Coordinates of C-alpha atoms and ligand atoms in Angstrom, one line a residue:
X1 CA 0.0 0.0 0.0
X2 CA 1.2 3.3 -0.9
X3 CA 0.9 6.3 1.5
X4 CA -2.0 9.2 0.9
X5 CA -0.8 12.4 -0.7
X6 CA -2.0 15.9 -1.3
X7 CA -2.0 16.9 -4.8
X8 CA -3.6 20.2 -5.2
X9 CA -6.5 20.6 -3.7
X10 CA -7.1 17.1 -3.5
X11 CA -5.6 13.8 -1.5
X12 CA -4.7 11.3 -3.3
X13 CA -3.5 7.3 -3.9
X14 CA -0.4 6.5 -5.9
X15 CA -2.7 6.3 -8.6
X16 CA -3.8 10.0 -8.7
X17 CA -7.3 8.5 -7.3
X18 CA -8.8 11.2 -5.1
X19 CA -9.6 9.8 -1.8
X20 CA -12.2 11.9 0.6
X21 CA -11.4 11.0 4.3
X22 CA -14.7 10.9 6.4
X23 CA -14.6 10.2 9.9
X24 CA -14.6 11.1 13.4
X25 CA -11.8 12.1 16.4
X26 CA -10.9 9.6 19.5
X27 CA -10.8 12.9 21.4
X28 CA -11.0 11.7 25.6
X29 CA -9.3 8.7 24.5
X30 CA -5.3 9.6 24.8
X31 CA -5.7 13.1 25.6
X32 CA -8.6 12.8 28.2
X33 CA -11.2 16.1 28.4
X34 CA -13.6 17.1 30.9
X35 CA -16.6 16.6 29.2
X36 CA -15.8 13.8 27.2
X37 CA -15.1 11.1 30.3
X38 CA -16.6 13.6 32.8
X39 CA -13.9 14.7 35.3
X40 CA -13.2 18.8 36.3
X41 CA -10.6 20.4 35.0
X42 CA -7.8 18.8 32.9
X43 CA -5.9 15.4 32.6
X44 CA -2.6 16.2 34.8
X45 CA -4.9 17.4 37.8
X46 CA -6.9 14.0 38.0
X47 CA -3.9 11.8 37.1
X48 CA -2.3 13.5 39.9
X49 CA -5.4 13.6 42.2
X50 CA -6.2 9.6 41.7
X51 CA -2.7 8.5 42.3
X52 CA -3.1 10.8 45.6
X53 CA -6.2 8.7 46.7
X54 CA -5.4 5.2 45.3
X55 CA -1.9 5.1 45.0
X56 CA 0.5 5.3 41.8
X57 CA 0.4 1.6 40.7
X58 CA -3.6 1.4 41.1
X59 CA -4.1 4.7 39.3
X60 CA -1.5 3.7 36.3
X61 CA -4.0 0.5 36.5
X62 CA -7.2 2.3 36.4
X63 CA -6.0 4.5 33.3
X64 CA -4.1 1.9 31.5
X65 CA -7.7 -0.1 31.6
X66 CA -9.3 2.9 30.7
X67 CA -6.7 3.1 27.7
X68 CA -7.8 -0.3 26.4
X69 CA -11.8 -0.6 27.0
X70 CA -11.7 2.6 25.6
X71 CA -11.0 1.6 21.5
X72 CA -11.5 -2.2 20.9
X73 CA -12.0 -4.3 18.1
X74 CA -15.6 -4.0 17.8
X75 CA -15.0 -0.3 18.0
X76 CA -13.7 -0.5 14.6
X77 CA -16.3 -3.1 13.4
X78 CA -18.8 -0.3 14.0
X79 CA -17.1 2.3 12.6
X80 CA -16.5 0.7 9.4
X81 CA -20.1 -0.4 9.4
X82 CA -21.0 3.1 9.0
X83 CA -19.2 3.9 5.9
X84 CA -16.5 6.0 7.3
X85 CA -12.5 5.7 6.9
X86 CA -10.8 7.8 8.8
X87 CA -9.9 8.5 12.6
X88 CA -7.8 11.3 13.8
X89 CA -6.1 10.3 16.8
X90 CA -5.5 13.1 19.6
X91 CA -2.9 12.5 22.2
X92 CA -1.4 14.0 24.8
X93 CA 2.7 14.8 24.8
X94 CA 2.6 13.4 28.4
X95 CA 2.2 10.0 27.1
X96 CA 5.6 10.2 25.6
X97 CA 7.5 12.4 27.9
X98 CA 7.5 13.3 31.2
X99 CA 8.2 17.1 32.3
X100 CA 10.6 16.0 35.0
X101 CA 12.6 13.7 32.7
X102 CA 12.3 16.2 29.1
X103 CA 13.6 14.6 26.0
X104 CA 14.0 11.4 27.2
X105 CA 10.7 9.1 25.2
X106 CA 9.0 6.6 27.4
X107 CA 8.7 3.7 25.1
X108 CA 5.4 2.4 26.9
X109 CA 3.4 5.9 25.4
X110 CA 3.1 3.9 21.9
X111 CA 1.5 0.6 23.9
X112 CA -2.1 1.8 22.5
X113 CA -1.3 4.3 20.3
X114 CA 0.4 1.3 18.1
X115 CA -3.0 -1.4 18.9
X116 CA -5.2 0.8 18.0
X117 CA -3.6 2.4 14.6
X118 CA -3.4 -1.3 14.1
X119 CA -6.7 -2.0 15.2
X120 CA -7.7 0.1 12.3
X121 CA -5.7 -0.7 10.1
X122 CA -7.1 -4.0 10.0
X123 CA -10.4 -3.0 9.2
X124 CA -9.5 -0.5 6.3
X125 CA -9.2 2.3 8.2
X126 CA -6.8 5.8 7.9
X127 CA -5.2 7.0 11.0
X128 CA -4.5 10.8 10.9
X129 CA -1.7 11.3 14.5
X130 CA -2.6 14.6 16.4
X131 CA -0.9 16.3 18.9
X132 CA -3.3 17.6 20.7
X133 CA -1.6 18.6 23.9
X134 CA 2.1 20.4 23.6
X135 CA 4.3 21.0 26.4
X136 CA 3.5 24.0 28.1
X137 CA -0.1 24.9 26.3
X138 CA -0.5 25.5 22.9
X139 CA -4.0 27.1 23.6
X140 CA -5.8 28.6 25.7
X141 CA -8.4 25.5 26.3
X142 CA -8.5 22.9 28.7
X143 CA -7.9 20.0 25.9
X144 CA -4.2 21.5 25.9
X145 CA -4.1 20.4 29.4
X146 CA -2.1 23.0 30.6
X147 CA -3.9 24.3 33.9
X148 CA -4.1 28.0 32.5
X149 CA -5.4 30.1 30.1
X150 CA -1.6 31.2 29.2
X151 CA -0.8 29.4 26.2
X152 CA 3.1 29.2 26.9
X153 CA 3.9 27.2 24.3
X154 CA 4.3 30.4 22.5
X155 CA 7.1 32.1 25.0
X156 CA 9.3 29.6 25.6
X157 CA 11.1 28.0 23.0
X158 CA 12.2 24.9 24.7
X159 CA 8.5 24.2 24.8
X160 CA 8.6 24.2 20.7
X161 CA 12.0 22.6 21.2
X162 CA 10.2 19.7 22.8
X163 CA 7.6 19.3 20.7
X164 CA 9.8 19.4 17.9
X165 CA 12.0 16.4 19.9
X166 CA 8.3 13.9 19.7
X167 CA 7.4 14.9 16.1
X168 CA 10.8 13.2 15.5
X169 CA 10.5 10.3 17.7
X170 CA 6.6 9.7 16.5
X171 CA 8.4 9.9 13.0
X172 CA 11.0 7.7 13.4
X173 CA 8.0 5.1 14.8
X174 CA 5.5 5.6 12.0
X175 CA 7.6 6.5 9.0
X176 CA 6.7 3.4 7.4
X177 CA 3.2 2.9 7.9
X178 CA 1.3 3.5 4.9
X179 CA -2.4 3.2 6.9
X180 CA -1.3 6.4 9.1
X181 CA -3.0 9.4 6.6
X182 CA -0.7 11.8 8.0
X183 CA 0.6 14.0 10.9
X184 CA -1.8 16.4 12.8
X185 CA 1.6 18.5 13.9
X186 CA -0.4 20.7 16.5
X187 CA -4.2 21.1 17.5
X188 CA -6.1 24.3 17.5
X189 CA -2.9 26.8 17.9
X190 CA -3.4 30.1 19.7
X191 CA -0.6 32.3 18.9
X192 CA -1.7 36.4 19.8
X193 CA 1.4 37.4 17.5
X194 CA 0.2 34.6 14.6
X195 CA 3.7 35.1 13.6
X196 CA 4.9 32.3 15.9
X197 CA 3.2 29.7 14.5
X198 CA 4.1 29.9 11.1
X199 CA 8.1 29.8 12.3
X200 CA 6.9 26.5 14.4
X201 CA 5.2 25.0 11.6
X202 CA 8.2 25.7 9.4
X203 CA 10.6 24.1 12.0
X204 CA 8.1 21.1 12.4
X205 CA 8.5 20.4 9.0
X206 CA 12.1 20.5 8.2
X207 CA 12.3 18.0 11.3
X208 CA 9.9 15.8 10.1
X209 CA 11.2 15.8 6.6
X210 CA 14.6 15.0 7.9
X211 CA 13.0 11.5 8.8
X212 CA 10.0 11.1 7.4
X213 CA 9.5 12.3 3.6
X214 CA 6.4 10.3 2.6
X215 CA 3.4 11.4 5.0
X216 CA 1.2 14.3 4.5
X217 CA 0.6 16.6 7.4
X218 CA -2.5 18.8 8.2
X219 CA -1.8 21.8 9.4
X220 CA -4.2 24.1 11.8
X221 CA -5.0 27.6 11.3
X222 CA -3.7 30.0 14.2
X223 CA -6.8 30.8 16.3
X224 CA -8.8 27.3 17.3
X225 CA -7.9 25.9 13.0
X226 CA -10.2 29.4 12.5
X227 CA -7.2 31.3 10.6
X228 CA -5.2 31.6 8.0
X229 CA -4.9 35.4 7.4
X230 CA -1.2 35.3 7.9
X231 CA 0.2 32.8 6.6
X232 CA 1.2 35.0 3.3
X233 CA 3.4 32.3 1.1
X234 CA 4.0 29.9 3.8
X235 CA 2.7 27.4 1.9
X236 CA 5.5 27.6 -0.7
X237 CA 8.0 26.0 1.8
X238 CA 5.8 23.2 2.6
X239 CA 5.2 20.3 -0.2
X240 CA 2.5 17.5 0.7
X241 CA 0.7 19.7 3.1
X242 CA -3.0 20.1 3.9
X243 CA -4.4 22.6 6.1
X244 CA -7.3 21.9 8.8
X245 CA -10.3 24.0 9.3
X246 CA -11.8 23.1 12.6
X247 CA -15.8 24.2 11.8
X248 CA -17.9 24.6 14.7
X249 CA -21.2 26.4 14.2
X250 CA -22.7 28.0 16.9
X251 CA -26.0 26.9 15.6
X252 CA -25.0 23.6 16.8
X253 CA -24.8 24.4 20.7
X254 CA -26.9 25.7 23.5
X255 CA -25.3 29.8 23.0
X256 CA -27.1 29.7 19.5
X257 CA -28.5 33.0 19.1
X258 CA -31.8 31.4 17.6
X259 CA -33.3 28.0 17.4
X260 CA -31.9 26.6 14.0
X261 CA -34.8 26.3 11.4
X262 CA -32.4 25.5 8.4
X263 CA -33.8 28.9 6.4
X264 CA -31.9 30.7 3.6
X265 CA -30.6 33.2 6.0
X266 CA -29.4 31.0 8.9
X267 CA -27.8 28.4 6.0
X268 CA -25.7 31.4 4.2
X269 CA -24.4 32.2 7.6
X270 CA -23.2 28.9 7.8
X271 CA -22.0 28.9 4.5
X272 CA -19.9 32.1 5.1
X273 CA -18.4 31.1 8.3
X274 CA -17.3 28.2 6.8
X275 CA -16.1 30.0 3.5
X276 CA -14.3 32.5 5.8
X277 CA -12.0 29.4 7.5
X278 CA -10.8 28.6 3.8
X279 CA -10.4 31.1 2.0
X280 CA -6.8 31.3 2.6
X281 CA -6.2 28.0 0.9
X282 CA -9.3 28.8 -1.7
X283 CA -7.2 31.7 -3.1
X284 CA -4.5 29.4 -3.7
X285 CA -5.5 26.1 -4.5
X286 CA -4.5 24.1 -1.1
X287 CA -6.3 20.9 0.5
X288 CA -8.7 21.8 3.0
X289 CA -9.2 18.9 6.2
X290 CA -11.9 19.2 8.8
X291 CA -10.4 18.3 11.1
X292 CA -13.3 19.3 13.8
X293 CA -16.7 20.3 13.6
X294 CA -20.1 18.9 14.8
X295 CA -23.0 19.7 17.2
X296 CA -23.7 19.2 20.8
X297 CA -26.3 17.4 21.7
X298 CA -29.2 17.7 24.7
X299 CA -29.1 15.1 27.5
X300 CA -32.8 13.6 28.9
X301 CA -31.2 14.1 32.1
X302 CA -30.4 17.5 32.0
X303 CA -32.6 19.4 29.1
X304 CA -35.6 17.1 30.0
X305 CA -38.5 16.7 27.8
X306 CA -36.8 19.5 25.7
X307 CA -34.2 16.9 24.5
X308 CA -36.2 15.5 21.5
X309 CA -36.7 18.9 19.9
X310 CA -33.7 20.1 20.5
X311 CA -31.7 16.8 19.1
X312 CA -33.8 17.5 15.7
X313 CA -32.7 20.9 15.5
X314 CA -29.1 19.8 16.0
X315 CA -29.4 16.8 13.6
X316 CA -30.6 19.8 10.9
X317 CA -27.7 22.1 11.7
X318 CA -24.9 18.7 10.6
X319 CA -27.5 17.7 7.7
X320 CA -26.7 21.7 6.3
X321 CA -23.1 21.2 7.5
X322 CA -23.0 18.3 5.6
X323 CA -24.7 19.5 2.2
X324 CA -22.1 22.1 1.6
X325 CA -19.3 19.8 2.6
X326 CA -20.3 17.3 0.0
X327 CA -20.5 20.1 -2.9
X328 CA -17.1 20.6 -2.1
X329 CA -15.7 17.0 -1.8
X330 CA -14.2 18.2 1.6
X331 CA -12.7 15.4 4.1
X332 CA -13.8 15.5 7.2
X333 CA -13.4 14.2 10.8
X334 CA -16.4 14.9 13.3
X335 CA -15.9 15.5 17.0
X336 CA -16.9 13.3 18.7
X337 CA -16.5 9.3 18.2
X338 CA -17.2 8.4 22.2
X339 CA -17.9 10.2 25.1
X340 CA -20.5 10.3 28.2
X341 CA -23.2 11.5 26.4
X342 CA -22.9 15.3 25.0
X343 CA -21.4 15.0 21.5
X344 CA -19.8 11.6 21.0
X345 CA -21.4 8.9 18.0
X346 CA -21.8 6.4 20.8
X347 CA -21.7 7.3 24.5
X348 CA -21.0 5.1 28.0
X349 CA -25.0 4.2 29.0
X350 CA -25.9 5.6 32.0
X351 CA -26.3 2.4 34.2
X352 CA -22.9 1.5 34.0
X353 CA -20.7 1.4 37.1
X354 CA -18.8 4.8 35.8
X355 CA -22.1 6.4 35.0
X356 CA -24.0 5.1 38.7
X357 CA -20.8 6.6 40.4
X358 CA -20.4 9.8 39.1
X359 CA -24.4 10.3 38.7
X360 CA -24.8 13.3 41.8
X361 CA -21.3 14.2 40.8
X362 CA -21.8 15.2 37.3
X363 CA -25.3 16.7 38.2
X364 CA -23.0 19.3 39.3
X365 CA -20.4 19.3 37.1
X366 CA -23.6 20.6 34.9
X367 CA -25.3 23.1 37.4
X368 CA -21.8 24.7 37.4
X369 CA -20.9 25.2 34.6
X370 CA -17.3 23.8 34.6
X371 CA -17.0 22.7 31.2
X372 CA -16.5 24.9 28.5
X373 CA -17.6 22.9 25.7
X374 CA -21.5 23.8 25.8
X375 CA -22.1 24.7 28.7
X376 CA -25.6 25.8 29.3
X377 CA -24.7 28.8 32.1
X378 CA -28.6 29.7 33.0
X379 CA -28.0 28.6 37.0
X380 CA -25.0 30.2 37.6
X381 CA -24.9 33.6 35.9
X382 CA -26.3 35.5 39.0
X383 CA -22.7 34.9 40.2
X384 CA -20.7 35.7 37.5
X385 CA -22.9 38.7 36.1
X386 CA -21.6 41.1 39.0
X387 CA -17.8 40.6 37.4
X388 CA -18.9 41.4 34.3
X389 CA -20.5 44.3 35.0
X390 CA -17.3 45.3 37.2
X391 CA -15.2 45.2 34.1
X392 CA -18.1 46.5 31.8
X393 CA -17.4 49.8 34.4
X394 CA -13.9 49.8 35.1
X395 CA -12.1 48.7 32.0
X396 CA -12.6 50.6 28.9
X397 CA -14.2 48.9 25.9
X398 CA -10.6 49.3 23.8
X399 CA -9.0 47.4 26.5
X400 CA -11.5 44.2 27.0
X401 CA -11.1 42.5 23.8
X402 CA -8.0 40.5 25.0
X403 CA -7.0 37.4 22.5
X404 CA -8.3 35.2 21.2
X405 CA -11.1 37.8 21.0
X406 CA -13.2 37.7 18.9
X407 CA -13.3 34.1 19.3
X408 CA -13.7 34.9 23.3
X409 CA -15.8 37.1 23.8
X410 CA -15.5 39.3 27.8
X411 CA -18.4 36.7 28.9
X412 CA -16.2 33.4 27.7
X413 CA -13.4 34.5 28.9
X414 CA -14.6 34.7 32.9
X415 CA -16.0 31.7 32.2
X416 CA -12.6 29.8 31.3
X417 CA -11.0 31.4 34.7
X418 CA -13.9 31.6 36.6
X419 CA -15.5 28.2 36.3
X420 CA -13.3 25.8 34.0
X421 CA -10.0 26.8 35.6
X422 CA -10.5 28.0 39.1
X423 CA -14.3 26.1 40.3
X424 CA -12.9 23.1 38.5
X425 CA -9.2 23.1 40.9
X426 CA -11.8 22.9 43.5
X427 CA -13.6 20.0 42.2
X428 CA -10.8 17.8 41.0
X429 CA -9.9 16.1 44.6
X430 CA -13.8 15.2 44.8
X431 CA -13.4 13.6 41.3
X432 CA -10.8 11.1 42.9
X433 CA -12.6 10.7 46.4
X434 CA -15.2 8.4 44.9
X435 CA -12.5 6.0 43.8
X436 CA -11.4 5.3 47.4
X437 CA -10.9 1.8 48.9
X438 CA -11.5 1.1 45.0
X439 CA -10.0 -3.0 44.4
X440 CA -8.4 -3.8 41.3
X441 CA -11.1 -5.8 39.9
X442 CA -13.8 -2.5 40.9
X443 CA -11.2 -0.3 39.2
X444 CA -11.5 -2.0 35.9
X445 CA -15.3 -2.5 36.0
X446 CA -15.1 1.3 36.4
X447 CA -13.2 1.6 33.5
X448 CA -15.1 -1.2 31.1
X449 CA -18.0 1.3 31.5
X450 CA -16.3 2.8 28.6
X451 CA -16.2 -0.1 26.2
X452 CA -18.1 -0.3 23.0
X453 CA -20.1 -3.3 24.6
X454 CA -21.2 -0.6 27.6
X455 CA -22.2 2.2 25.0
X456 CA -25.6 2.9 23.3
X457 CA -25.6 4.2 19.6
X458 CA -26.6 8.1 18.7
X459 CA -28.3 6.8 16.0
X460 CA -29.9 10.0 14.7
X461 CA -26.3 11.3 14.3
X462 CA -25.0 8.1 13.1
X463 CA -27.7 7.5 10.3
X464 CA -26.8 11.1 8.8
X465 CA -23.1 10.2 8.7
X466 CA -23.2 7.2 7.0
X467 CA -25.8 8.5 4.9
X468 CA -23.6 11.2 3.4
X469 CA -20.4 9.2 3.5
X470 CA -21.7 7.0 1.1
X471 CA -23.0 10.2 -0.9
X472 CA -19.1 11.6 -1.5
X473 CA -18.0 8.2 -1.9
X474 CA -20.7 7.6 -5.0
X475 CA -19.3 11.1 -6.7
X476 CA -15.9 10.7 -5.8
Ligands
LIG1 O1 -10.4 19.0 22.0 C1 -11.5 19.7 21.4 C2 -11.0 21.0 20.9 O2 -10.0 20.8 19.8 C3 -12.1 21.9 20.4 O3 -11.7 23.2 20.8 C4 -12.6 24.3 20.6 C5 -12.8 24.6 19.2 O4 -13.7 25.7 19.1 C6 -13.3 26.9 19.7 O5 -14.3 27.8 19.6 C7 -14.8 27.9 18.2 C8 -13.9 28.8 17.4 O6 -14.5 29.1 16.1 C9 -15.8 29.7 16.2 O7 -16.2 29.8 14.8 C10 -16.7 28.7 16.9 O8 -18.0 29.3 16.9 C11 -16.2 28.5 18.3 O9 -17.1 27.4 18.9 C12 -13.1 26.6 21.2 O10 -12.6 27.8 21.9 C13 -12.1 25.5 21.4 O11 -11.9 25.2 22.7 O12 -13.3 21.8 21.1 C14 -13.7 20.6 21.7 C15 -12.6 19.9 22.4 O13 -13.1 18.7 22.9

């Protein structure tokens, strides 16, 4: 098998055949996230808080378990079922190195990254590798696991250095492997200057080149994968490169401004929000990825007997997302394959021992607020209100648009310090308390809750996916 390459505007097989990647992200998987497998805060603060309560060796088992039931074979089985061929694979650098021991690669980080590439592979199905969490914070989200809203990744160099260091270890691994689509260098960059990550991308490169000159890489826009404004003739120095869009729409989550009734209006203004991500590339004839986009969906528990309507208003917003998408014979990788019910295609059922544990738990995970993605802040903004309207009165308009405004807006930004950052600290030793006295054998039933055998199906979302897979793959 010959590796995928980007030929214009298009990818391609040694023959020249285009190929149109459609698929989802393992996002929670190797880079865990708050929403997705339901703890506060970030992945180093419960990694550190479980140890704390159960001991290193029982928490290394809990995860390592986790790890596995997580991806399976019958995961794949399904996946294929539905038509699709691609999975983007987000990990975390911590995995691979340790930030007491820098530079010095754990071998035991490629245990499932290897299994389930392989895993995949078996069934006819692309890999794409992402690095979705860089030493020090390469945004200013949770998912880059950094414990702050400071994306440092961008002042120190021996953060890039680092980074740099794994892209050439994960190279030397996977240089061979024809089923991996390609390297996913850095998720959802936030550089203010925008001037930074272009000089990283171009270092990224040369070192990956030096080992690796076959697979294609997908680069994000600066800005959340949202920009490409200055990136000028970048692209010149970079052969077999695409460059990843990540389109979220906010029709698709509870801060829509409107309910979603799929008119002319509301459809152009997904159009153009999607047409503003690529133009960059448009103007000049590059390979666009999706590398992220999809709704959020209502939870029975939570939204009630609203769910339903909702759901169907959702489901309309990817149905659009979709129709344009297919004019334009884009690949695509949705977010979410699993999680605990919010976005994911399947999602851990809720009478599973995970689920029963955590119930009262992440009842108020929810009433709080604490994760970003979604978060439907109704209960809560009594307490936060009075800080905005401090800084509405103290701090003059020209001064509150800090980066990545417009992207965060005043209100999302106390939000991500307020609740996500500094409620969640609070939180994350909670988390870990209701795995005390935990045995072994409870510690994995925990962690089976998240096997494909313990999951129900969205099948709503799934139907439309396959549905329009097989539509690109007829007119491709
Ligand atoms: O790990 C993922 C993560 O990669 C992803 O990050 C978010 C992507 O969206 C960002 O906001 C969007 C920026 O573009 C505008 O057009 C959209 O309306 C916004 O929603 C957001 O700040 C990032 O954190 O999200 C989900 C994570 O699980």
């Amino acid at each position: 098998m010959a590796y995928i390459k980007v030929s214009g505007t298009k990818l391609v097989d040694k023959d020249g055949n285009e190929i149109i990647l459609r698929g989802a992200g393992l996002g929670g998987w190797m880079n865990m996230e708050n929403f997705i497998s339901g703890y506060p805060g970030c992945e180093f603060q419960i990694r550190a808080a479980l140890a704390d309560v159960v001991g290193k060796e029982k928490s290394e088992f809990f995860f390592d378990k986790f790890l596995e039931y997580f991806f399976s074979d019958a995961d794949a089985v399904f996946f294929k079922s539905l038509g699709l061929n691609c999975i983007r694979l987000p990990f975390n650098y911590r995995h691979f190195e340790d930030d007491m021991n820098p530079r010095v690669l754990k071998p035991e980080g490629f245990k499932h990254l290897d299994r389930v590439i392989d895993l995949c592979a078996k069934h006819g199905i692309y890999t794409i590798l992402d690095l979705h969490t860089a030493p020090g914070g390469q945004n200013t989200d949770w998912h880059a696991d950094a414990g702050t809203h400071i994306a440092n990744f961008w002042v120190h160099k021996d953060f890039q250095d680092r980074a740099i260091w794994l892209w050439q270890e994960l190279a030397k691994h996977y240089k061979d492997n024809t089923w991996i689509a390609g390297y996913n260098p850095l998720n959802e960059p936030t550089d203010p200057y925008h001037t930074r990550v272009i000089d990283f991308y171009d270092r990224v490169y040369q070192a990956i080149r030096e080992i690796d000159p076959d697979h294609a890489l997908f680069l994000d826009g600066n800005t959340f994968a949202s920009d490409f404004s200055h990136f000028g003739d970048s692209h010149k120095k970079w052969e077999n490169a695409a460059y990843s869009i990540h389109d979220y729409s906010v029709f698709g989550f509870p801060s829509s401004p409107e309910s979603y009734a799929s008119t002319e209006t509301q459809k152009r203004r997904l159009r153009r929000s999607y047409e503003k991500k690529r133009q960059w590339m448009d103007e000049r004839g590059l390979c666009v990825w999706n590398g992220e986009w999809g709704p959020v969906y209502a939870r029975k528990q939570y939204e009630g007997d609203k769910t339903d309507k909702i759901n169907e208003e959702r489901y309309r917003v990817l149905q659009d997302q979709l129709e344009i998408y297919n004019k334009d014979r884009l690949s695509w990788s949705i977010w979410l394959y699993k999680d605990i019910g919010f976005q994911g295609m399947v999602h851990v059922s809720l009478d599973t021992p995970y689920m029963t544990l955590f119930k009262d738990f992440l009842a108020k995970k929810h009433r709080l607020a604490v994760d970003a993605w979604g978060a439907d802040e109704t209960w809560v903004r009594p307490v936060y209100q009075p800080l905005i309207n401090l800084i509405n009165q103290e701090i003059p308009a020209k001064f509150q648009n800090l980066y990545p405004h417009p992207v965060w807006k005043l209100t999302d930004r106390i939000g991500r310090l307020s609740r996500i950052i500094l409620i969640s600290e609070f939180l994350v030793q909670e988390w870990a308390e209701h795995f005390r006295g935990k045995s072994e054998q409870e510690l994995d039933e925990i962690a089976r809750s998240f096997s494909f055998d313990n999951c129900l199906h969205r099948d709503g979302l799934n139907k439309i996916l396959t549905e329009n897979a097989q539509l690109v793959g007829k007119s491709a």
